[in-house]
GROMACS .gro file of N, CA, C and O in nm:
model
  540
    1MET      N    1   0.761   1.675  -1.316
    1MET     CA    2   0.869   1.600  -1.255
    1MET      C    3   0.971   1.696  -1.190
    1MET      O    4   1.026   1.663  -1.086
    2ARG      N    5   0.993   1.810  -1.255
    2ARG     CA    6   1.092   1.906  -1.203
    2ARG      C    7   1.053   1.957  -1.065
    2ARG      O    8   1.137   1.969  -0.977
    3PHE      N    9   0.923   1.986  -1.050
    3PHE     CA   10   0.878   2.040  -0.922
    3PHE      C   11   0.857   1.930  -0.819
    3PHE      O   12   0.867   1.955  -0.699
    4ALA      N   13   0.832   1.809  -0.865
    4ALA     CA   14   0.827   1.695  -0.773
    4ALA      C   15   0.967   1.673  -0.713
    4ALA      O   16   0.980   1.644  -0.593
    5ALA      N   17   1.069   1.688  -0.796
    5ALA     CA   18   1.206   1.677  -0.747
    5ALA      C   19   1.236   1.786  -0.644
    5ALA      O   20   1.298   1.760  -0.541
    6LEU      N   21   1.189   1.907  -0.671
    6LEU     CA   22   1.207   2.017  -0.576
    6LEU      C   23   1.138   1.985  -0.443
    6LEU      O   24   1.197   2.002  -0.336
    7GLY      N   25   1.015   1.936  -0.451
    7GLY     CA   26   0.942   1.901  -0.330
    7GLY      C   27   1.011   1.790  -0.252
    7GLY      O   28   1.022   1.797  -0.128
    8ALA      N   29   1.058   1.689  -0.322
    8ALA     CA   30   1.128   1.579  -0.256
    8ALA      C   31   1.258   1.630  -0.194
    8ALA      O   32   1.294   1.589  -0.082
    9TRP      N   33   1.327   1.718  -0.265
    9TRP     CA   34   1.453   1.772  -0.213
    9TRP      C   35   1.428   1.851  -0.084
    9TRP      O   36   1.500   1.837   0.015
   10VAL      N   37   1.322   1.932  -0.083
   10VAL     CA   38   1.289   2.011   0.036
   10VAL      C   39   1.250   1.918   0.151
   10VAL      O   40   1.289   1.941   0.267
   11LEU      N   41   1.174   1.813   0.122
   11LEU     CA   42   1.136   1.717   0.226
   11LEU      C   43   1.259   1.645   0.283
   11LEU      O   44   1.271   1.629   0.405
   12ALA      N   45   1.350   1.605   0.196
   12ALA     CA   46   1.475   1.542   0.242
   12ALA      C   47   1.556   1.640   0.326
   12ALA      O   48   1.615   1.601   0.428
   13ALA      N   49   1.558   1.766   0.285
   13ALA     CA   50   1.630   1.868   0.362
   13ALA      C   51   1.567   1.888   0.500
   13ALA      O   52   1.638   1.904   0.600
   14ALA      N   53   1.435   1.883   0.507
   14ALA     CA   54   1.367   1.898   0.636
   14ALA      C   55   1.401   1.781   0.728
   14ALA      O   56   1.433   1.802   0.847
   15ALA      N   57   1.397   1.660   0.675
   15ALA     CA   58   1.432   1.543   0.756
   15ALA      C   59   1.579   1.549   0.796
   15ALA      O   60   1.616   1.515   0.910
   16GLY      N   61   1.665   1.593   0.706
   16GLY     CA   62   1.807   1.606   0.737
   16GLY      C   63   1.833   1.712   0.842
   16GLY      O   64   1.919   1.696   0.929
   17THR      N   65   1.759   1.821   0.836
   17THR     CA   66   1.772   1.926   0.937
   17THR      C   67   1.732   1.874   1.074
   17THR      O   68   1.797   1.902   1.175
   18TYR      N   69   1.626   1.795   1.077
   18TYR     CA   70   1.584   1.733   1.202
   18TYR      C   71   1.694   1.642   1.257
   18TYR      O   72   1.728   1.647   1.375
   19LEU      N   73   1.752   1.559   1.171
   19LEU     CA   74   1.859   1.468   1.214
   19LEU      C   75   1.980   1.546   1.265
   19LEU      O   76   2.041   1.509   1.365
   20MET      N   77   2.014   1.655   1.196
   20MET     CA   78   2.127   1.737   1.240
   20MET      C   79   2.099   1.800   1.376
   20MET      O   80   2.187   1.803   1.463
   21ALA      N   81   1.976   1.846   1.396
   21ALA     CA   82   1.939   1.905   1.525
   21ALA      C   83   1.948   1.801   1.637
   21ALA      O   84   2.000   1.830   1.746
   22VAL      N   85   1.899   1.680   1.610
   22VAL     CA   86   1.907   1.572   1.710
   22VAL      C   87   2.053   1.543   1.744
   22VAL      O   88   2.089   1.526   1.860
   23TRP      N   89   2.137   1.540   1.642
   23TRP     CA   90   2.279   1.511   1.663
   23TRP      C   91   2.346   1.621   1.744
   23TRP      O   92   2.422   1.594   1.837
   24ILE      N   93   2.317   1.746   1.712
   24ILE     CA   94   2.378   1.858   1.784
   24ILE      C   95   2.330   1.861   1.929
   24ILE      O   96   2.410   1.878   2.021
   25ILE      N   97   2.199   1.842   1.949
   25ILE     CA   98   2.145   1.840   2.085
   25ILE      C   99   2.205   1.725   2.165
   25ILE      O  100   2.230   1.738   2.285
   26GLY      N  101   2.233   1.614   2.097
   26GLY     CA  102   2.294   1.498   2.163
   26GLY      C  103   2.442   1.514   2.190
   26GLY      O  104   2.507   1.423   2.240
   27GLY      N  105   2.499   1.627   2.157
   27GLY     CA  106   2.641   1.651   2.186
   27GLY      C  107   2.727   1.665   2.063
   27GLY      O  108   2.842   1.705   2.072
   28GLY      N  109   2.676   1.628   1.946
   28GLY     CA  110   2.749   1.646   1.822
   28GLY      C  111   2.887   1.585   1.824
   28GLY      O  112   2.906   1.472   1.870
   29LEU      N  113   2.984   1.660   1.777
   29LEU     CA  114   3.122   1.612   1.767
   29LEU      C  115   3.182   1.580   1.904
   29LEU      O  116   3.269   1.494   1.914
   30LEU      N  117   3.134   1.645   2.007
   30LEU     CA  118   3.193   1.625   2.140
   30LEU      C  119   3.154   1.492   2.203
   30LEU      O  120   3.223   1.443   2.293
   31GLN      N  121   3.045   1.432   2.160
   31GLN     CA  122   2.996   1.309   2.221
   31GLN      C  123   3.017   1.186   2.133
   31GLN      O  124   2.946   1.088   2.147
   32GLN      N  125   3.112   1.191   2.041
   32GLN     CA  126   3.131   1.078   1.952
   32GLN      C  127   3.202   0.964   2.024
   32GLN      O  128   3.289   0.988   2.108
   33ALA      N  129   3.165   0.844   1.988
   33ALA     CA  130   3.218   0.725   2.054
   33ALA      C  131   3.350   0.682   1.990
   33ALA      O  132   3.432   0.764   1.955
   34THR      N  133   3.365   0.554   1.969
   34THR     CA  134   3.490   0.498   1.919
   34THR      C  135   3.522   0.550   1.780
   34THR      O  136   3.435   0.598   1.708
   35LYS      N  137   3.646   0.538   1.742
   35LYS     CA  138   3.691   0.587   1.613
   35LYS      C  139   3.615   0.520   1.498
   35LYS      O  140   3.588   0.582   1.396
   36VAL      N  141   3.577   0.396   1.514
   36VAL     CA  142   3.507   0.323   1.408
   36VAL      C  143   3.371   0.383   1.378
   36VAL      O  144   3.328   0.387   1.265
   37THR      N  145   3.303   0.431   1.481
   37THR     CA  146   3.169   0.485   1.461
   37THR      C  147   3.166   0.638   1.458
   37THR      O  148   3.060   0.696   1.447
   38ARG      N  149   3.278   0.702   1.467
   38ARG     CA  150   3.284   0.848   1.467
   38ARG      C  151   3.244   0.902   1.330
   38ARG      O  152   3.281   0.847   1.227
   39TYR      N  153   3.169   1.011   1.332
   39TYR     CA  154   3.132   1.077   1.206
   39TYR      C  155   3.241   1.177   1.171
   39TYR      O  156   3.265   1.271   1.247
   40PRO      N  157   3.307   1.160   1.057
   40PRO     CA  158   3.414   1.254   1.019
   40PRO      C  159   3.359   1.395   0.999
   40PRO      O  160   3.253   1.414   0.940
   41VAL      N  161   3.431   1.493   1.050
   41VAL     CA  162   3.386   1.632   1.046
   41VAL      C  163   3.359   1.677   0.902
   41VAL      O  164   3.257   1.740   0.875
   42LEU      N  165   3.449   1.644   0.810
   42LEU     CA  166   3.428   1.686   0.672
   42LEU      C  167   3.302   1.625   0.611
   42LEU      O  168   3.235   1.689   0.530
   43VAL      N  169   3.268   1.505   0.651
   43VAL     CA  170   3.147   1.441   0.600
   43VAL      C  171   3.024   1.506   0.663
   43VAL      O  172   2.926   1.535   0.594
   44VAL      N  173   3.030   1.531   0.793
   44VAL     CA  174   2.917   1.592   0.863
   44VAL      C  175   2.888   1.731   0.807
   44VAL      O  176   2.773   1.770   0.792
   45VAL      N  177   2.991   1.806   0.775
   45VAL     CA  178   2.974   1.941   0.719
   45VAL      C  179   2.947   1.934   0.569
   45VAL      O  180   2.862   2.006   0.517
   46GLY      N  181   3.017   1.846   0.500
   46GLY     CA  182   3.007   1.839   0.354
   46GLY      C  183   2.873   1.789   0.304
   46GLY      O  184   2.824   1.836   0.200
   47HIS      N  185   2.811   1.696   0.374
   47HIS     CA  186   2.683   1.639   0.330
   47HIS      C  187   2.574   1.746   0.319
   47HIS      O  188   2.518   1.765   0.211
   48PRO      N  189   2.546   1.821   0.425
   48PRO     CA  190   2.441   1.923   0.410
   48PRO      C  191   2.485   2.040   0.322
   48PRO      O  192   2.402   2.099   0.251
   49LEU      N  193   2.614   2.073   0.324
   49LEU     CA  194   2.661   2.184   0.242
   49LEU      C  195   2.645   2.152   0.093
   49LEU      O  196   2.595   2.235   0.015
   50ALA      N  197   2.684   2.032   0.052
   50ALA     CA  198   2.666   1.991  -0.087
   50ALA      C  199   2.518   1.986  -0.124
   50ALA      O  200   2.479   2.020  -0.236
   51ALA      N  201   2.433   1.945  -0.028
   51ALA     CA  202   2.289   1.939  -0.055
   51ALA      C  203   2.232   2.079  -0.077
   51ALA      O  204   2.150   2.099  -0.167
   52VAL      N  205   2.275   2.175   0.003
   52VAL     CA  206   2.226   2.313  -0.012
   52VAL      C  207   2.274   2.373  -0.144
   52VAL      O  208   2.197   2.439  -0.216
   53VAL      N  209   2.400   2.349  -0.178
   53VAL     CA  210   2.454   2.398  -0.305
   53VAL      C  211   2.376   2.334  -0.421
   53VAL      O  212   2.335   2.403  -0.516
   54GLY      N  213   2.355   2.204  -0.414
   54GLY     CA  214   2.280   2.135  -0.519
   54GLY      C  215   2.139   2.187  -0.530
   54GLY      O  216   2.087   2.204  -0.642
   55LEU      N  217   2.074   2.213  -0.419
   55LEU     CA  218   1.938   2.267  -0.421
   55LEU      C  219   1.936   2.406  -0.486
   55LEU      O  220   1.846   2.436  -0.566
   56ALA      N  221   2.035   2.488  -0.456
   56ALA     CA  222   2.044   2.620  -0.519
   56ALA      C  223   2.062   2.608  -0.670
   56ALA      O  224   2.000   2.681  -0.748
   57VAL      N  225   2.144   2.512  -0.712
   57VAL     CA  226   2.165   2.490  -0.856
   57VAL      C  227   2.035   2.438  -0.919
   57VAL      O  228   2.000   2.475  -1.031
   58TRP      N  229   1.962   2.354  -0.846
   58TRP     CA  230   1.834   2.303  -0.898
   58TRP      C  231   1.733   2.417  -0.916
   58TRP      O  232   1.662   2.423  -1.015
   59VAL      N  233   1.729   2.508  -0.820
   59VAL     CA  234   1.641   2.625  -0.832
   59VAL      C  235   1.683   2.709  -0.952
   59VAL      O  236   1.597   2.760  -1.027
   60ALA      N  237   1.814   2.723  -0.974
   60ALA     CA  238   1.862   2.795  -1.092
   60ALA      C  239   1.815   2.726  -1.219
   60ALA      O  240   1.775   2.792  -1.317
   61TYR      N  241   1.816   2.592  -1.219
   61TYR     CA  242   1.765   2.517  -1.334
   61TYR      C  243   1.616   2.546  -1.354
   61TYR      O  244   1.570   2.569  -1.466
   62LEU      N  245   1.539   2.544  -1.246
   62LEU     CA  246   1.395   2.570  -1.258
   62LEU      C  247   1.367   2.709  -1.312
   62LEU      O  248   1.270   2.730  -1.385
   63MET      N  249   1.453   2.804  -1.279
   63MET     CA  250   1.433   2.942  -1.325
   63MET      C  251   1.477   2.963  -1.469
   63MET      O  252   1.422   3.048  -1.539
   64THR      N  253   1.577   2.886  -1.515
   64THR     CA  254   1.634   2.909  -1.648
   64THR      C  255   1.604   2.799  -1.749
   64THR      O  256   1.618   2.822  -1.869
   65ASP      N  257   1.571   2.680  -1.701
   65ASP     CA  258   1.547   2.564  -1.786
   65ASP      C  259   1.672   2.525  -1.867
   65ASP      O  260   1.661   2.473  -1.977
   66ARG      N  261   1.789   2.549  -1.811
   66ARG     CA  262   1.915   2.513  -1.877
   66ARG      C  263   1.962   2.376  -1.829
   66ARG      O  264   1.970   2.349  -1.709
   67ALA      N  265   1.996   2.293  -1.923
   67ALA     CA  266   2.038   2.156  -1.892
   67ALA      C  267   2.163   2.153  -1.805
   67ALA      O  268   2.178   2.064  -1.720
   68GLY      N  269   2.251   2.249  -1.822
   68GLY     CA  270   2.374   2.252  -1.743
   68GLY      C  271   2.347   2.262  -1.594
   68GLY      O  272   2.415   2.198  -1.512
   69PHE      N  273   2.247   2.341  -1.559
   69PHE     CA  274   2.210   2.351  -1.418
   69PHE      C  275   2.151   2.220  -1.366
   69PHE      O  276   2.176   2.180  -1.253
   70ALA      N  277   2.070   2.155  -1.447
   70ALA     CA  278   2.011   2.027  -1.406
   70ALA      C  279   2.122   1.924  -1.381
   70ALA      O  280   2.119   1.853  -1.280
   71TRP      N  281   2.218   1.918  -1.471
   71TRP     CA  282   2.327   1.822  -1.453
   71TRP      C  283   2.420   1.863  -1.339
   71TRP      O  284   2.476   1.779  -1.269
   72GLY      N  285   2.435   1.994  -1.316
   72GLY     CA  286   2.514   2.040  -1.202
   72GLY      C  287   2.449   1.999  -1.070
   72GLY      O  288   2.516   1.955  -0.977
   73ALA      N  289   2.316   2.011  -1.064
   73ALA     CA  290   2.244   1.968  -0.944
   73ALA      C  291   2.256   1.818  -0.926
   73ALA      O  292   2.272   1.769  -0.813
   74PHE      N  293   2.248   1.743  -1.035
   74PHE     CA  294   2.263   1.598  -1.027
   74PHE      C  295   2.403   1.561  -0.977
   74PHE      O  296   2.418   1.472  -0.893
   75THR      N  297   2.504   1.631  -1.025
   75THR     CA  298   2.641   1.606  -0.981
   75THR      C  299   2.655   1.633  -0.831
   75THR      O  300   2.718   1.556  -0.758
   76ALA      N  301   2.594   1.743  -0.786
   76ALA     CA  302   2.596   1.772  -0.642
   76ALA      C  303   2.527   1.661  -0.565
   76ALA      O  304   2.573   1.621  -0.458
   77LEU      N  305   2.419   1.608  -0.619
   77LEU     CA  306   2.348   1.498  -0.553
   77LEU      C  307   2.434   1.372  -0.545
   77LEU      O  308   2.423   1.297  -0.449
   78LEU      N  309   2.517   1.350  -0.645
   78LEU     CA  310   2.610   1.236  -0.638
   78LEU      C  311   2.701   1.249  -0.516
   78LEU      O  312   2.724   1.152  -0.443
   79VAL      N  313   2.753   1.369  -0.495
   79VAL     CA  314   2.840   1.394  -0.379
   79VAL      C  315   2.760   1.378  -0.250
   79VAL      O  316   2.806   1.313  -0.155
   80VAL      N  317   2.639   1.434  -0.248
   80VAL     CA  318   2.553   1.424  -0.129
   80VAL      C  319   2.524   1.278  -0.097
   80VAL      O  320   2.531   1.236   0.019
   81MET      N  321   2.491   1.200  -0.199
   81MET     CA  322   2.458   1.059  -0.176
   81MET      C  323   2.580   0.981  -0.126
   81MET      O  324   2.567   0.896  -0.037
   82LEU      N  325   2.697   1.008  -0.180
   82LEU     CA  326   2.819   0.941  -0.135
   82LEU      C  327   2.847   0.972   0.013
   82LEU      O  328   2.871   0.882   0.093
   83LEU      N  329   2.840   1.100   0.047
   83LEU     CA  330   2.863   1.139   0.186
   83LEU      C  331   2.753   1.084   0.277
   83LEU      O  332   2.780   1.041   0.390
   84GLY      N  333   2.630   1.083   0.229
   84GLY     CA  334   2.520   1.027   0.306
   84GLY      C  335   2.539   0.878   0.330
   84GLY      O  336   2.507   0.827   0.438
   85PHE      N  337   2.592   0.809   0.231
   85PHE     CA  338   2.618   0.666   0.247
   85PHE      C  339   2.723   0.643   0.356
   85PHE      O  340   2.711   0.551   0.437
   86VAL      N  341   2.825   0.728   0.361
   86VAL     CA  342   2.927   0.717   0.466
   86VAL      C  343   2.862   0.737   0.603
   86VAL      O  344   2.886   0.660   0.697
   87LEU      N  345   2.779   0.841   0.615
   87LEU     CA  346   2.710   0.865   0.742
   87LEU      C  347   2.619   0.748   0.779
   87LEU      O  348   2.614   0.706   0.895
   88PHE      N  349   2.548   0.695   0.681
   88PHE     CA  350   2.456   0.584   0.706
   88PHE      C  351   2.531   0.460   0.753
   88PHE      O  352   2.489   0.394   0.848
   89THR      N  353   2.642   0.428   0.688
   89THR     CA  354   2.716   0.309   0.730
   89THR      C  355   2.775   0.327   0.869
   89THR      O  356   2.780   0.232   0.947
   90ARG      N  357   2.820   0.447   0.902
   90ARG     CA  358   2.870   0.472   1.037
   90ARG      C  359   2.758   0.456   1.139
   90ARG      O  360   2.778   0.406   1.247
   91TRP      N  361   2.639   0.502   1.103
   91TRP     CA  362   2.523   0.487   1.192
   91TRP      C  363   2.490   0.339   1.210
   91TRP      O  364   2.463   0.295   1.322
   92LEU      N  365   2.493   0.262   1.101
   92LEU     CA  366   2.464   0.119   1.111
   92LEU      C  367   2.563   0.047   1.202
   92LEU      O  368   2.525  -0.036   1.284
   93VAL      N  369   2.692   0.079   1.186
   93VAL     CA  370   2.795   0.017   1.269
   93VAL      C  371   2.772   0.052   1.415
   93VAL      O  372   2.791  -0.031   1.503
   94GLY      N  373   2.726   0.173   1.441
   94GLY     CA  374   2.702   0.216   1.577
   94GLY      C  375   2.582   0.151   1.643
   94GLY      O  376   2.566   0.156   1.764
   95ARG      N  377   2.497   0.087   1.566
   95ARG     CA  378   2.375   0.026   1.621
   95ARG      C  379   2.397  -0.116   1.672
   95ARG      O  380   2.312  -0.171   1.739
   96GLY      N  381   2.507  -0.176   1.640
   96GLY     CA  382   2.530  -0.313   1.686
   96GLY      C  383   2.672  -0.355   1.658
   96GLY      O  384   2.748  -0.285   1.594
   97GLY      N  385   2.709  -0.470   1.707
   97GLY     CA  386   2.844  -0.519   1.683
   97GLY      C  387   2.939  -0.475   1.793
   97GLY      O  388   2.904  -0.407   1.887
   98ARG      N  389   3.063  -0.512   1.778
   98ARG     CA  390   3.158  -0.489   1.887
   98ARG      C  391   3.198  -0.343   1.902
   98ARG      O  392   3.254  -0.304   2.003
   99HIS      N  393   3.174  -0.261   1.800
   99HIS     CA  394   3.208  -0.119   1.810
   99HIS      C  395   3.086  -0.033   1.838
   99HIS      O  396   3.089   0.087   1.820
  100ALA      N  397   2.980  -0.095   1.880
  100ALA     CA  398   2.853  -0.023   1.896
  100ALA      C  399   2.860   0.081   2.008
  100ALA      O  400   2.930   0.063   2.106
  101ARG      N  401   2.785   0.186   1.987
  101ARG     CA  402   2.767   0.286   2.090
  101ARG      C  403   2.664   0.235   2.188
  101ARG      O  404   2.599   0.134   2.166
  102ASP      N  405   2.644   0.311   2.293
  102ASP     CA  406   2.544   0.269   2.391
  102ASP      C  407   2.403   0.276   2.331
  102ASP      O  408   2.383   0.331   2.224
  103ALA      N  409   2.307   0.223   2.402
  103ALA     CA  410   2.170   0.216   2.353
  103ALA      C  411   2.107   0.353   2.336
  103ALA      O  412   2.005   0.367   2.272
  104GLY      N  413   2.166   0.456   2.392
  104GLY     CA  414   2.110   0.590   2.383
  104GLY      C  415   2.149   0.665   2.258
  104GLY      O  416   2.148   0.787   2.258
  105GLN      N  417   2.186   0.597   2.154
  105GLN     CA  418   2.221   0.663   2.029
  105GLN      C  419   2.106   0.754   1.986
  105GLN      O  420   1.992   0.709   1.980
  106PRO      N  421   2.135   0.880   1.956
  106PRO     CA  422   2.028   0.977   1.941
  106PRO      C  423   1.944   0.967   1.813
  106PRO      O  424   1.834   1.018   1.811
  107PHE      N  425   1.994   0.907   1.709
  107PHE     CA  426   1.921   0.911   1.582
  107PHE      C  427   1.804   0.815   1.579
  107PHE      O  428   1.822   0.693   1.590
  108PRO      N  429   1.683   0.865   1.558
  108PRO     CA  430   1.568   0.776   1.544
  108PRO      C  431   1.570   0.708   1.407
  108PRO      O  432   1.589   0.774   1.304
  109ALA      N  433   1.554   0.578   1.406
  109ALA     CA  434   1.562   0.501   1.281
  109ALA      C  435   1.460   0.549   1.179
  109ALA      O  436   1.490   0.556   1.059
  110ARG      N  437   1.338   0.582   1.222
  110ARG     CA  438   1.235   0.628   1.127
  110ARG      C  439   1.278   0.751   1.051
  110ARG      O  440   1.256   0.762   0.932
  111ALA      N  441   1.338   0.847   1.122
  111ALA     CA  442   1.382   0.970   1.057
  111ALA      C  443   1.491   0.941   0.955
  111ALA      O  444   1.494   1.000   0.847
  112ILE      N  445   1.580   0.850   0.988
  112ILE     CA  446   1.687   0.815   0.894
  112ILE      C  447   1.629   0.745   0.772
  112ILE      O  448   1.669   0.772   0.658
  113ILE      N  449   1.533   0.657   0.793
  113ILE     CA  450   1.470   0.587   0.681
  113ILE      C  451   1.396   0.685   0.591
  113ILE      O  452   1.409   0.681   0.468
  114VAL      N  453   1.318   0.775   0.651
  114VAL     CA  454   1.246   0.875   0.571
  114VAL      C  455   1.344   0.961   0.492
  114VAL      O  456   1.327   0.983   0.372
  115HIS      N  457   1.448   1.008   0.559
  115HIS     CA  458   1.549   1.091   0.493
  115HIS      C  459   1.611   1.016   0.374
  115HIS      O  460   1.623   1.071   0.265
  116GLY      N  461   1.649   0.891   0.396
  116GLY     CA  462   1.712   0.813   0.290
  116GLY      C  463   1.619   0.782   0.174
  116GLY      O  464   1.657   0.796   0.057
  117VAL      N  465   1.496   0.742   0.203
  117VAL     CA  466   1.401   0.709   0.097
  117VAL      C  467   1.367   0.832   0.014
  117VAL      O  468   1.366   0.827  -0.110
  118VAL      N  469   1.343   0.944   0.081
  118VAL     CA  470   1.312   1.067   0.007
  118VAL      C  471   1.434   1.114  -0.071
  118VAL      O  472   1.422   1.165  -0.183
  119ALA      N  473   1.553   1.095  -0.016
  119ALA     CA  474   1.675   1.134  -0.088
  119ALA      C  475   1.693   1.051  -0.215
  119ALA      O  476   1.730   1.104  -0.320
  120VAL      N  477   1.666   0.922  -0.208
  120VAL     CA  478   1.676   0.837  -0.327
  120VAL      C  479   1.572   0.880  -0.430
  120VAL      O  480   1.601   0.887  -0.550
  121ALA      N  481   1.451   0.911  -0.385
  121ALA     CA  482   1.347   0.959  -0.477
  121ALA      C  483   1.391   1.090  -0.543
  121ALA      O  484   1.372   1.109  -0.664
  122THR      N  485   1.451   1.178  -0.465
  122THR     CA  486   1.503   1.304  -0.520
  122THR      C  487   1.607   1.277  -0.626
  122THR      O  488   1.605   1.336  -0.735
  123PHE      N  489   1.699   1.187  -0.596
  123PHE     CA  490   1.805   1.151  -0.690
  123PHE      C  491   1.747   1.102  -0.822
  123PHE      O  492   1.787   1.146  -0.930
  124VAL      N  493   1.649   1.013  -0.814
  124VAL     CA  494   1.588   0.957  -0.936
  124VAL      C  495   1.513   1.066  -1.013
  124VAL      O  496   1.525   1.076  -1.136
  125LEU      N  497   1.436   1.149  -0.943
  125LEU     CA  498   1.360   1.255  -1.010
  125LEU      C  499   1.452   1.357  -1.077
  125LEU      O  500   1.425   1.402  -1.189
  126VAL      N  501   1.560   1.393  -1.010
  126VAL     CA  502   1.655   1.488  -1.070
  126VAL      C  503   1.722   1.426  -1.191
  126VAL      O  504   1.737   1.491  -1.295
  127LEU      N  505   1.759   1.299  -1.183
  127LEU     CA  506   1.820   1.232  -1.297
  127LEU      C  507   1.723   1.229  -1.415
  127LEU      O  508   1.760   1.262  -1.529
  128LEU      N  509   1.599   1.191  -1.391
  128LEU     CA  510   1.500   1.185  -1.499
  128LEU      C  511   1.475   1.323  -1.559
  128LEU      O  512   1.463   1.337  -1.682
  129ALA      N  513   1.468   1.424  -1.476
  129ALA     CA  514   1.447   1.560  -1.527
  129ALA      C  515   1.568   1.607  -1.608
  129ALA      O  516   1.553   1.671  -1.713
  130ALA      N  517   1.688   1.575  -1.562
  130ALA     CA  518   1.810   1.614  -1.635
  130ALA      C  519   1.816   1.542  -1.769
  130ALA      O  520   1.853   1.603  -1.871
  131LEU      N  521   1.780   1.416  -1.771
  131LEU     CA  522   1.777   1.343  -1.898
  131LEU      C  523   1.672   1.402  -1.991
  131LEU      O  524   1.696   1.416  -2.112
  132ASP      N  525   1.558   1.439  -1.937
  132ASP     CA  526   1.449   1.496  -2.017
  132ASP      C  527   1.488   1.630  -2.077
  132ASP      O  528   1.461   1.655  -2.195
  133VAL      N  529   1.549   1.717  -1.999
  133VAL     CA  530   1.585   1.849  -2.049
  133VAL      C  531   1.701   1.842  -2.149
  133VAL      O  532   1.718   1.931  -2.230
  134SER      N  533   1.776   1.734  -2.146
  134SER     CA  534   1.891   1.720  -2.238
  134SER      C  535   1.849   1.674  -2.376
  134SER      O  536   1.930   1.676  -2.469
  135ARG      N  537   1.726   1.632  -2.391
  135ARG     CA  538   1.680   1.584  -2.523
  135ARG      C  539   1.664   1.696  -2.620
  135ARG      O  540   1.634   1.804  -2.604
   0.00000   0.00000   0.00000
């Protein structure tokens, strides 16, 4: 389960890196639309930064088998998931409704779905591994 969590985390990071590249190529912060659908800079930077820190802590857990590292990685994932939820809701608002961006919104829905599903799987696997190591 520990290494399945690592694999899921790396897969989520790969999908997230792809999404970040699409966003940057599409203009990033300079091409943001209305204030309602704008991605806050701290969230855009904090989401991947917290994910990288959490992944590093998870690798430390895999190397040491210490429960503190497992729970530290889980805590980082809580932050990552919260920030990811903010990004996801902003993306949803941008896809329709009166504050919608134009039809050329750069994020492919499939990539966002893959990223989110794998991220949830990572969250569950890390939680289960942290609970297991705490016994």
